[in-house]
PDB file of C-alpha atoms in Angstrom:
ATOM      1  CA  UNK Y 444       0.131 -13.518   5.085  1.00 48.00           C
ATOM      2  CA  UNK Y 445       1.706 -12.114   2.291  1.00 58.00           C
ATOM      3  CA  UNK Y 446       1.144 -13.516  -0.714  1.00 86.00           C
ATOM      4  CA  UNK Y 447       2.129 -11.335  -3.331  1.00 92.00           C
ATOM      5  CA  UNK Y 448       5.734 -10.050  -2.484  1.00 94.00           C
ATOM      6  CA  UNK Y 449       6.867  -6.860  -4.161  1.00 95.00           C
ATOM      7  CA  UNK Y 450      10.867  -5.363  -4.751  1.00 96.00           C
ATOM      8  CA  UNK Y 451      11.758  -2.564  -4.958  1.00 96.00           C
ATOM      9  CA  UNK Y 452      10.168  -0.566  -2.741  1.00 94.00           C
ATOM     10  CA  UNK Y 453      11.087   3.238  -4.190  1.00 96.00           C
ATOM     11  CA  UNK Y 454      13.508   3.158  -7.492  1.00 97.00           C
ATOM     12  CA  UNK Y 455      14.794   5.840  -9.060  1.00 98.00           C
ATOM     13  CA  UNK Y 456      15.783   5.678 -12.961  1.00 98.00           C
ATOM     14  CA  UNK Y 457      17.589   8.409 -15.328  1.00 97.00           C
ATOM     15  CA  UNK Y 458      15.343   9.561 -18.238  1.00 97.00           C
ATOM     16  CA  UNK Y 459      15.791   6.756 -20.825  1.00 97.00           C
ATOM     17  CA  UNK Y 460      17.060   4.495 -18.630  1.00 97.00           C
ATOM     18  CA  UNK Y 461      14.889   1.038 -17.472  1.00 98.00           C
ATOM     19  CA  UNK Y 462      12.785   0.367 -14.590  1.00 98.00           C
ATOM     20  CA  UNK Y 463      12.358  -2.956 -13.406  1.00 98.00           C
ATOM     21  CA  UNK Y 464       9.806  -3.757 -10.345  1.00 98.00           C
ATOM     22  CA  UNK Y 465      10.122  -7.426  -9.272  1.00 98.00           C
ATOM     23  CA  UNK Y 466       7.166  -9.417  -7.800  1.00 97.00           C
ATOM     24  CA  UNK Y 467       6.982 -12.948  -6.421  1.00 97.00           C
ATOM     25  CA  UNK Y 468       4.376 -14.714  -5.659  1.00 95.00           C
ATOM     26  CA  UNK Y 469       3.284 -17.820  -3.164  1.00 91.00           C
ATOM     27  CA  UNK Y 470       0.110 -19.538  -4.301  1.00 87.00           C
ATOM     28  CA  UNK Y 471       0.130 -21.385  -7.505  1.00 88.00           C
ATOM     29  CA  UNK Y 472      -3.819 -21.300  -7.858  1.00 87.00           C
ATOM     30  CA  UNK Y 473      -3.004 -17.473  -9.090  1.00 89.00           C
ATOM     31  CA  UNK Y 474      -3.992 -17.130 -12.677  1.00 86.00           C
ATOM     32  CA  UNK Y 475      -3.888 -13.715 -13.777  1.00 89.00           C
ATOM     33  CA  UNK Y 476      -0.899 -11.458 -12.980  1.00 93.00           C
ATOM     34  CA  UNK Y 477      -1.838  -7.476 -13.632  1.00 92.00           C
ATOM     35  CA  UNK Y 478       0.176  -4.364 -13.645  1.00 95.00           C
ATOM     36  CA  UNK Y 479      -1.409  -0.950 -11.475  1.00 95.00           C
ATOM     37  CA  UNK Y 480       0.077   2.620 -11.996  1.00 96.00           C
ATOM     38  CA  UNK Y 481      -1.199   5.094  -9.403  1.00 94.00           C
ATOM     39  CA  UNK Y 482      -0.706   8.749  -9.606  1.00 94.00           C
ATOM     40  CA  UNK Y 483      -0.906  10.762  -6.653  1.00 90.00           C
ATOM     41  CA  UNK Y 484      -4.664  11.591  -6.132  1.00 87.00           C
ATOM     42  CA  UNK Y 485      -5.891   8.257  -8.273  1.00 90.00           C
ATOM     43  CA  UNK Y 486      -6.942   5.483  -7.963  1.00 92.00           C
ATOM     44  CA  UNK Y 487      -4.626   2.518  -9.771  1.00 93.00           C
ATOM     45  CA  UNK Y 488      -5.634   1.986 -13.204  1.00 93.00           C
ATOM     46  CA  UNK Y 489      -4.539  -1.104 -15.376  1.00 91.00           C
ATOM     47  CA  UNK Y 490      -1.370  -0.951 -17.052  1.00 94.00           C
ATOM     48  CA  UNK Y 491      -0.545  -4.150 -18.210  1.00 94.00           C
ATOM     49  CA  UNK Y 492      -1.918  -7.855 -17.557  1.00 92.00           C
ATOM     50  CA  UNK Y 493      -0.350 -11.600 -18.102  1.00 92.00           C
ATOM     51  CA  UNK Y 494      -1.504 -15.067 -18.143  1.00 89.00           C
ATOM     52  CA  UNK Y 495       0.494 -17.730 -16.662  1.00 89.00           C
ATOM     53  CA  UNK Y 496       0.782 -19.718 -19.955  1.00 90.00           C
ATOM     54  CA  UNK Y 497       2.761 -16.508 -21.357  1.00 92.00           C
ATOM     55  CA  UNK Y 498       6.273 -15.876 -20.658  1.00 95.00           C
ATOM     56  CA  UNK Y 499       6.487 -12.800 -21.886  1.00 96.00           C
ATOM     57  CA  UNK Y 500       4.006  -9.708 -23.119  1.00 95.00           C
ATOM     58  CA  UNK Y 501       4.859  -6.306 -24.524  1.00 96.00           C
ATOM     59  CA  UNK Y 502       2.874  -2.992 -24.587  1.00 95.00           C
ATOM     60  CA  UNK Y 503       4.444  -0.502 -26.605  1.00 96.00           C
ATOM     61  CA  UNK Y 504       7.197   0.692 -23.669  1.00 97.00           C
ATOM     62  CA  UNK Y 505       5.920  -1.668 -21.253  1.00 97.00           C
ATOM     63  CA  UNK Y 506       6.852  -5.513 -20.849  1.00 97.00           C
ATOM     64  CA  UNK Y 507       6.176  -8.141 -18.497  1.00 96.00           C
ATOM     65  CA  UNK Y 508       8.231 -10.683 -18.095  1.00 96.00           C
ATOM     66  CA  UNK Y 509       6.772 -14.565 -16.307  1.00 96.00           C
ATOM     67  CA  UNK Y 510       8.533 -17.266 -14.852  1.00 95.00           C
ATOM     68  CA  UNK Y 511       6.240 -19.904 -13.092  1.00 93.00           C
ATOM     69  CA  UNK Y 512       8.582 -22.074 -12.252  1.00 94.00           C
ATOM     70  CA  UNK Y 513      10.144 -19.864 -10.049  1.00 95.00           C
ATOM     71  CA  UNK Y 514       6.570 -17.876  -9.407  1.00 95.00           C
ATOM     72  CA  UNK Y 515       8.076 -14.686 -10.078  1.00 96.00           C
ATOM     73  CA  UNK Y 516       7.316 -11.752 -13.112  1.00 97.00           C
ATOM     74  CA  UNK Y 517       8.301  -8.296 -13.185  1.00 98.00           C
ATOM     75  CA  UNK Y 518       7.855  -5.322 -14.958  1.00 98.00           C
ATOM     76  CA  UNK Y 519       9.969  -3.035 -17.557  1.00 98.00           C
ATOM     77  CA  UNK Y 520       9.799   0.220 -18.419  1.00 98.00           C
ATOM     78  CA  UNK Y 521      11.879   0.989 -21.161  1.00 98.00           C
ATOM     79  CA  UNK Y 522      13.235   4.167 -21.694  1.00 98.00           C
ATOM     80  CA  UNK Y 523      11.777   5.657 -18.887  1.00 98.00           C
ATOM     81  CA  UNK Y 524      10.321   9.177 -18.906  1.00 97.00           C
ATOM     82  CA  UNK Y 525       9.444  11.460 -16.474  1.00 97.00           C
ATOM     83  CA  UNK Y 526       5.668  11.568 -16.877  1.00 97.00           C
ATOM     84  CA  UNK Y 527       6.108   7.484 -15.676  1.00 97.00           C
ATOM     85  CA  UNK Y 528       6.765   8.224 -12.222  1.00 97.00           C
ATOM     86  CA  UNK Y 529       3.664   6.872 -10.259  1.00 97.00           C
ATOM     87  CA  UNK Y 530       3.207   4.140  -7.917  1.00 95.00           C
ATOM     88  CA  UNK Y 531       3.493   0.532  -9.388  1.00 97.00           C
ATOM     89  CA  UNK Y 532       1.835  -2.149  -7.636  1.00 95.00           C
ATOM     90  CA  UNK Y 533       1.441  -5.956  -9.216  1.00 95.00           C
ATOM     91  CA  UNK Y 534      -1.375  -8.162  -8.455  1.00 92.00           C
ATOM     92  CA  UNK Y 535      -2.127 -11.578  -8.911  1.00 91.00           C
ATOM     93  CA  UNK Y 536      -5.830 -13.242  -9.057  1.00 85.00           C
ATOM     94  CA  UNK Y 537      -7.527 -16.098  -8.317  1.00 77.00           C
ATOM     95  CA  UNK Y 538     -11.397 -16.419  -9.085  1.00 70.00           C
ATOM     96  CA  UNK Y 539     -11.292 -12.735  -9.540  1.00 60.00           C
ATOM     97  CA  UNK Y 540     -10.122 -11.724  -6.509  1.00 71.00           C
ATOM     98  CA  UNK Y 541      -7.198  -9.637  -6.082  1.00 81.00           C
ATOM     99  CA  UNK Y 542      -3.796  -9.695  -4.573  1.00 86.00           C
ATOM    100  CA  UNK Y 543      -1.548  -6.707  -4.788  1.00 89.00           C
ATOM    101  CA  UNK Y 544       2.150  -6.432  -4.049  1.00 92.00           C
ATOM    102  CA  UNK Y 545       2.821  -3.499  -1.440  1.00 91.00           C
ATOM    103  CA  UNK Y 546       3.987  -1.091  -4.414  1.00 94.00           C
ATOM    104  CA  UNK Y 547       7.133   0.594  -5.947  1.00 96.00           C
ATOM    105  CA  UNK Y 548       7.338   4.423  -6.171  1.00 95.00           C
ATOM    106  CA  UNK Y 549       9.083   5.349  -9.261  1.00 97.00           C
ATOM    107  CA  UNK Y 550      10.822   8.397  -9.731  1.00 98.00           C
ATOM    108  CA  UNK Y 551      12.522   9.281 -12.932  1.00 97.00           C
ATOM    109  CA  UNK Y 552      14.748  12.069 -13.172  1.00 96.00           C
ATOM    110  CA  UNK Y 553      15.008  14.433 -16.490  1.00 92.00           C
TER     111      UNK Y 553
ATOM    112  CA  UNK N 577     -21.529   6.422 -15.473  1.00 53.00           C
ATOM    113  CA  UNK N 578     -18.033   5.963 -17.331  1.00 77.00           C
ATOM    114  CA  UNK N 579     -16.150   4.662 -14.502  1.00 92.00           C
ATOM    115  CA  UNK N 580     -16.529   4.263 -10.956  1.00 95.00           C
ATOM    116  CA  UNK N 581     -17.748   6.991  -8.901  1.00 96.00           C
ATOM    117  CA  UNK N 582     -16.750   6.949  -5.282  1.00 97.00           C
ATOM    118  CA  UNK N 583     -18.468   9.624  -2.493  1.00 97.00           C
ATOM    119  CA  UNK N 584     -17.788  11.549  -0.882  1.00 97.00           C
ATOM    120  CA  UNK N 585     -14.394  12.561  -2.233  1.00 96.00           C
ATOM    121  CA  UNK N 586     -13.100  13.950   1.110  1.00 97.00           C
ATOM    122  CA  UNK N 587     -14.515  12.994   4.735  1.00 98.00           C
ATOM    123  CA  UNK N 588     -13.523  13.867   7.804  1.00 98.00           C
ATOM    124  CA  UNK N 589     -14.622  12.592  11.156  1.00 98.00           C
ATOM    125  CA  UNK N 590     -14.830  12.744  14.559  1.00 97.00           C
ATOM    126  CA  UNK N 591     -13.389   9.375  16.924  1.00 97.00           C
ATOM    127  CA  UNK N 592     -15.682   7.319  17.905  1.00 98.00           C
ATOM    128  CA  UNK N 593     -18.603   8.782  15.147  1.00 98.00           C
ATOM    129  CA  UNK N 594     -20.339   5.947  12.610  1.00 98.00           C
ATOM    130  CA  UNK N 595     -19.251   6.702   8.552  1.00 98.00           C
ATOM    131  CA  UNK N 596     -20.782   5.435   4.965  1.00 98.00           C
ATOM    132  CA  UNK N 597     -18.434   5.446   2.400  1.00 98.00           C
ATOM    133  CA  UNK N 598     -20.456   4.646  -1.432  1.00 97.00           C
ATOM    134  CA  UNK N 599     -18.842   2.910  -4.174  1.00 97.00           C
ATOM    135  CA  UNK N 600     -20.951   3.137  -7.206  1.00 96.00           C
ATOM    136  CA  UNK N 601     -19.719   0.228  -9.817  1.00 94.00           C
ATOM    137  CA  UNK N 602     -19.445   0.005 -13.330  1.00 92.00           C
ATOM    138  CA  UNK N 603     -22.631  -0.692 -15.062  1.00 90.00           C
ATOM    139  CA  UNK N 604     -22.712  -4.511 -15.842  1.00 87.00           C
ATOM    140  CA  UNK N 605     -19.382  -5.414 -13.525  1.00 88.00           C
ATOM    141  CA  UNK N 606     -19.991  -8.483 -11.345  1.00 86.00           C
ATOM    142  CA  UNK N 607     -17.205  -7.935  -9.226  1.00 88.00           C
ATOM    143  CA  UNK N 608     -17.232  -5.123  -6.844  1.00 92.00           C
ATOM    144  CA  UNK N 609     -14.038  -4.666  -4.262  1.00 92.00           C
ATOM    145  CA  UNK N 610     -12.977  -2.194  -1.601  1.00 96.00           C
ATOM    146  CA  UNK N 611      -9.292  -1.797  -0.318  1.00 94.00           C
ATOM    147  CA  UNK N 612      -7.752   0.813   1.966  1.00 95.00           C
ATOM    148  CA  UNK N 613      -4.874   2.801   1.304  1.00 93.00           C
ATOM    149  CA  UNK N 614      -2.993   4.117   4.030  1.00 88.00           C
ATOM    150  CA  UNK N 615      -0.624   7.538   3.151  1.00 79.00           C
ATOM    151  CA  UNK N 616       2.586   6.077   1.119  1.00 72.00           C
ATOM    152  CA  UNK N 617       1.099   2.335   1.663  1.00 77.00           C
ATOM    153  CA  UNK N 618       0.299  -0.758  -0.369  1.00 83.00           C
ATOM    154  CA  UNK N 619      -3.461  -1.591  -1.122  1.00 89.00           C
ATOM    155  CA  UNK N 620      -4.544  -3.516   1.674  1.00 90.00           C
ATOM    156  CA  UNK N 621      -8.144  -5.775   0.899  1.00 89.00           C
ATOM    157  CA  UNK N 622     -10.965  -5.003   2.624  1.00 94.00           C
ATOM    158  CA  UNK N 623     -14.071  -7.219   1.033  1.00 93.00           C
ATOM    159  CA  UNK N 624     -14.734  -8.233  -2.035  1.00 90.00           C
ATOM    160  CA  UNK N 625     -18.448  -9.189  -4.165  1.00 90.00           C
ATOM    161  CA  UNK N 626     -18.829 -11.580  -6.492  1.00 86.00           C
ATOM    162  CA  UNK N 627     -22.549 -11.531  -8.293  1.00 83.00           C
ATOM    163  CA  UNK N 628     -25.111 -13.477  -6.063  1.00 82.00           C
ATOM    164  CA  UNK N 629     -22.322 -15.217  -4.304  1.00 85.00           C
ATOM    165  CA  UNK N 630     -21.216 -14.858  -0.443  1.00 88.00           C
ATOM    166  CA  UNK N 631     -18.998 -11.869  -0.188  1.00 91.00           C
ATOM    167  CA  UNK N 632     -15.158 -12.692   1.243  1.00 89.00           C
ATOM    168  CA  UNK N 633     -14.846 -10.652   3.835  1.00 92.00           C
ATOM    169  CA  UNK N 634     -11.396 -11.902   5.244  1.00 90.00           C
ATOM    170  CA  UNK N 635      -9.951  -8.837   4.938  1.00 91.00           C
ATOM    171  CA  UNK N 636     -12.232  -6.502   7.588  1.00 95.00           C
ATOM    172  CA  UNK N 637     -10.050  -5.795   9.967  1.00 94.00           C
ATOM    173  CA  UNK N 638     -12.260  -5.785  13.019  1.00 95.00           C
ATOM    174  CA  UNK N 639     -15.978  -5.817  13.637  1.00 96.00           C
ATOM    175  CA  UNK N 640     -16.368  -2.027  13.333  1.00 98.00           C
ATOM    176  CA  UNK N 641     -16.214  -2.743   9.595  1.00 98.00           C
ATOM    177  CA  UNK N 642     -18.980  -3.795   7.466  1.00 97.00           C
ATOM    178  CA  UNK N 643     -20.286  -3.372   3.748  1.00 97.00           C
ATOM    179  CA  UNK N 644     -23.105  -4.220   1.504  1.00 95.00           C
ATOM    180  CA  UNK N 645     -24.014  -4.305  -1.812  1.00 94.00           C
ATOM    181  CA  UNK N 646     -27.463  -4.007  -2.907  1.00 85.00           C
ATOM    182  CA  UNK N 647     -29.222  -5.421  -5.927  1.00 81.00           C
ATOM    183  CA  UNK N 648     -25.856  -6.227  -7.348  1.00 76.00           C
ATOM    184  CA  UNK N 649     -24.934  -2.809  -8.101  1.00 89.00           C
ATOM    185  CA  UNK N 650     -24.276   0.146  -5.182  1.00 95.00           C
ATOM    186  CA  UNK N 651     -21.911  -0.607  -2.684  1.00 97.00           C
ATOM    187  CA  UNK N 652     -21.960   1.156   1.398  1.00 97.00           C
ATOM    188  CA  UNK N 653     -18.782   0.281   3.477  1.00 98.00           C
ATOM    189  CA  UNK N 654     -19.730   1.661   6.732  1.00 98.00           C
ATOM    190  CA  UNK N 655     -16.818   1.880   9.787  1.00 98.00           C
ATOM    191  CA  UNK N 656     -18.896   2.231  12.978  1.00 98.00           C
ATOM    192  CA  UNK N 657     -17.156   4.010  15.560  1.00 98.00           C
ATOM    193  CA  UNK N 658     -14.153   5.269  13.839  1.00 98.00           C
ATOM    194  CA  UNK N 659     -10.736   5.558  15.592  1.00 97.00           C
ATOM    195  CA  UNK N 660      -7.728   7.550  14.252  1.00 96.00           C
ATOM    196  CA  UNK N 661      -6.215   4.409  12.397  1.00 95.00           C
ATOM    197  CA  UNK N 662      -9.176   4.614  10.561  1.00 97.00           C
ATOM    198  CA  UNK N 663      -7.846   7.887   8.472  1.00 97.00           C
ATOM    199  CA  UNK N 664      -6.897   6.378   5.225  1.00 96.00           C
ATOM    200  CA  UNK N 665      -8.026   6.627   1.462  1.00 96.00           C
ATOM    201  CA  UNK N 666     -11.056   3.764   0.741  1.00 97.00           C
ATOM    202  CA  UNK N 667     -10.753   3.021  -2.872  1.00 96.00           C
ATOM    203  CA  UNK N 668     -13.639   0.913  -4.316  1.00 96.00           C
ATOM    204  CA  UNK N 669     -13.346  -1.054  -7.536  1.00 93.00           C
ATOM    205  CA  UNK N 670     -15.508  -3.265  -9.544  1.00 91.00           C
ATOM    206  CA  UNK N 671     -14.611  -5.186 -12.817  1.00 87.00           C
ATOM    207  CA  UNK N 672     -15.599  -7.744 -15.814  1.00 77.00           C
ATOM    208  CA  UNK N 673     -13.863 -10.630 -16.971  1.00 63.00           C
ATOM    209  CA  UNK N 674     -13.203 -11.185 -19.893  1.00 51.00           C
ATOM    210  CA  UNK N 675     -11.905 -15.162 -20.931  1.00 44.00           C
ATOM    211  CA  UNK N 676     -11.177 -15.957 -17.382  1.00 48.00           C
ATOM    212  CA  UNK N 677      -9.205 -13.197 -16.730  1.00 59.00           C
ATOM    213  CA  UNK N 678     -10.415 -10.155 -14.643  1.00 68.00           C
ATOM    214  CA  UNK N 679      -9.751  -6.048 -15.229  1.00 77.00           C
ATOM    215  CA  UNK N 680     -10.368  -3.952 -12.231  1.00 85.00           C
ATOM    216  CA  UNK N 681     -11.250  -0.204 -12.675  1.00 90.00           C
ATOM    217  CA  UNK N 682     -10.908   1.879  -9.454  1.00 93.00           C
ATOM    218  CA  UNK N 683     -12.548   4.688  -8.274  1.00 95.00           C
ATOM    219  CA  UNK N 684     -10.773   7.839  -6.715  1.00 94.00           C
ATOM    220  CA  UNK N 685     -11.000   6.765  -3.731  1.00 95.00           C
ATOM    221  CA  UNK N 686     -12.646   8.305  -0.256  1.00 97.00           C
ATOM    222  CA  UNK N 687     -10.095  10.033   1.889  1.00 96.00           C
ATOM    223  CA  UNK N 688     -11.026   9.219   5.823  1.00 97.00           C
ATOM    224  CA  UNK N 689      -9.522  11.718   8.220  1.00 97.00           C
ATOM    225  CA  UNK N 690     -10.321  10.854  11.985  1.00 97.00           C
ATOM    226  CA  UNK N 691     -10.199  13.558  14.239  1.00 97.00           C
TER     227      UNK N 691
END
């Protein structure tokens, strides 16, 4: 069962363009919604994390965006560099447990 | 340690041999997780610890699997009698919360290769 669903699966963005990852999600119990960027060789390492009573939360380049009504959030890169391309994968958790999303590869071109 | 320190880095196997994979946590973090990565693939959960608690291990995906974690801290996932589907990267994270919610830190991961 999946319960974190995650769109698309490989994007690829023009330098200074944006990247949006979508993710969905099925159980309402979730309560913390993070962001993972893995670079090939690494392990995932945090990028950027939401609570459910927040619609919206900015990191310098990097914004997520909540909507739990429809149980969905995604992820913005904003003028997306080359040094961003890594895997993406969201998460949800419940109790401290961990759901992740199957991943986006993101490529961005110079 | 500053992070979490996963050995060994690289191992590869024979079918049908017994493997320990060891996840050393952050010092302090409750939580202590292992997921497999197979090559291009999604993080898929293996078992996860929680402090004193029962561990959930739902995500095992046969009997050949098993893991423990002793005196809260050091973490063995052992695959008894690998087969080739094995081969995959074992990443091992642990992590704190922090006002409910929960930041993971991963390790580099353990790189199976079955032969």
């Amino acid at each position: 069962q999946q319960q974190v669903k995650q769109s698309p699966q490989s994007l690829i963005v023009q330098k200074g363009g944006i990247s949006i990852i979508n993710c969905a999600y099925e159980n309402t119990a979730f309560d913390y919604f993070p962001w993972y960027q893995q670079f090939p060789g690494k392990g995932p390492a945090l990028l950027i994390a939401i609570r459910p009573d927040v619609s919206e939360k900015k990191e310098g380049r990097f914004t997520i965006s909540f909507n739990k009504s429809a149980k969905q959030f995604s992820l913005h890169i904003m003028d997306s560099q080359p040094g961003d391309s890594a895997t993406y994968f969201c998460a949800a958790s419940k109790r401290r447990a961990l759901t992740f999303g199957s991943g986006t590869r993101l490529q961005v071109q110079p | 340690g500053a992070g979490v320190s996963q050995s060994p880095s690289n191992k590869v196997t024979e079918k049908g041999k017994d493997v320990e994979l060891r996840c050393d946590p952050i010092s302090g973090h409750t939580a202590l997780y292992w997921y497999r990565q197979s090559l291009g693939q999604g993080l898929e959960f293996l078992i996860y610890f929680q402090g004193n608690s029962a561990p959930d291990k739902s995500g095992l995906p046969s009997d050949r699997f098993s893991a423990e974690r002793t005196g809260g801290s050091v973490s063995t996932l052992t695959i008894q009698r690998t087969q080739q589907e094995d081969s995959a990267v074992y990443l091992c994270a642990s992590s704190w919360g922090y006002g409910g919610q929960m930041v993971a830190f991963f390790g580099q991961g353990t790189r199976l290769t079955v032969v």
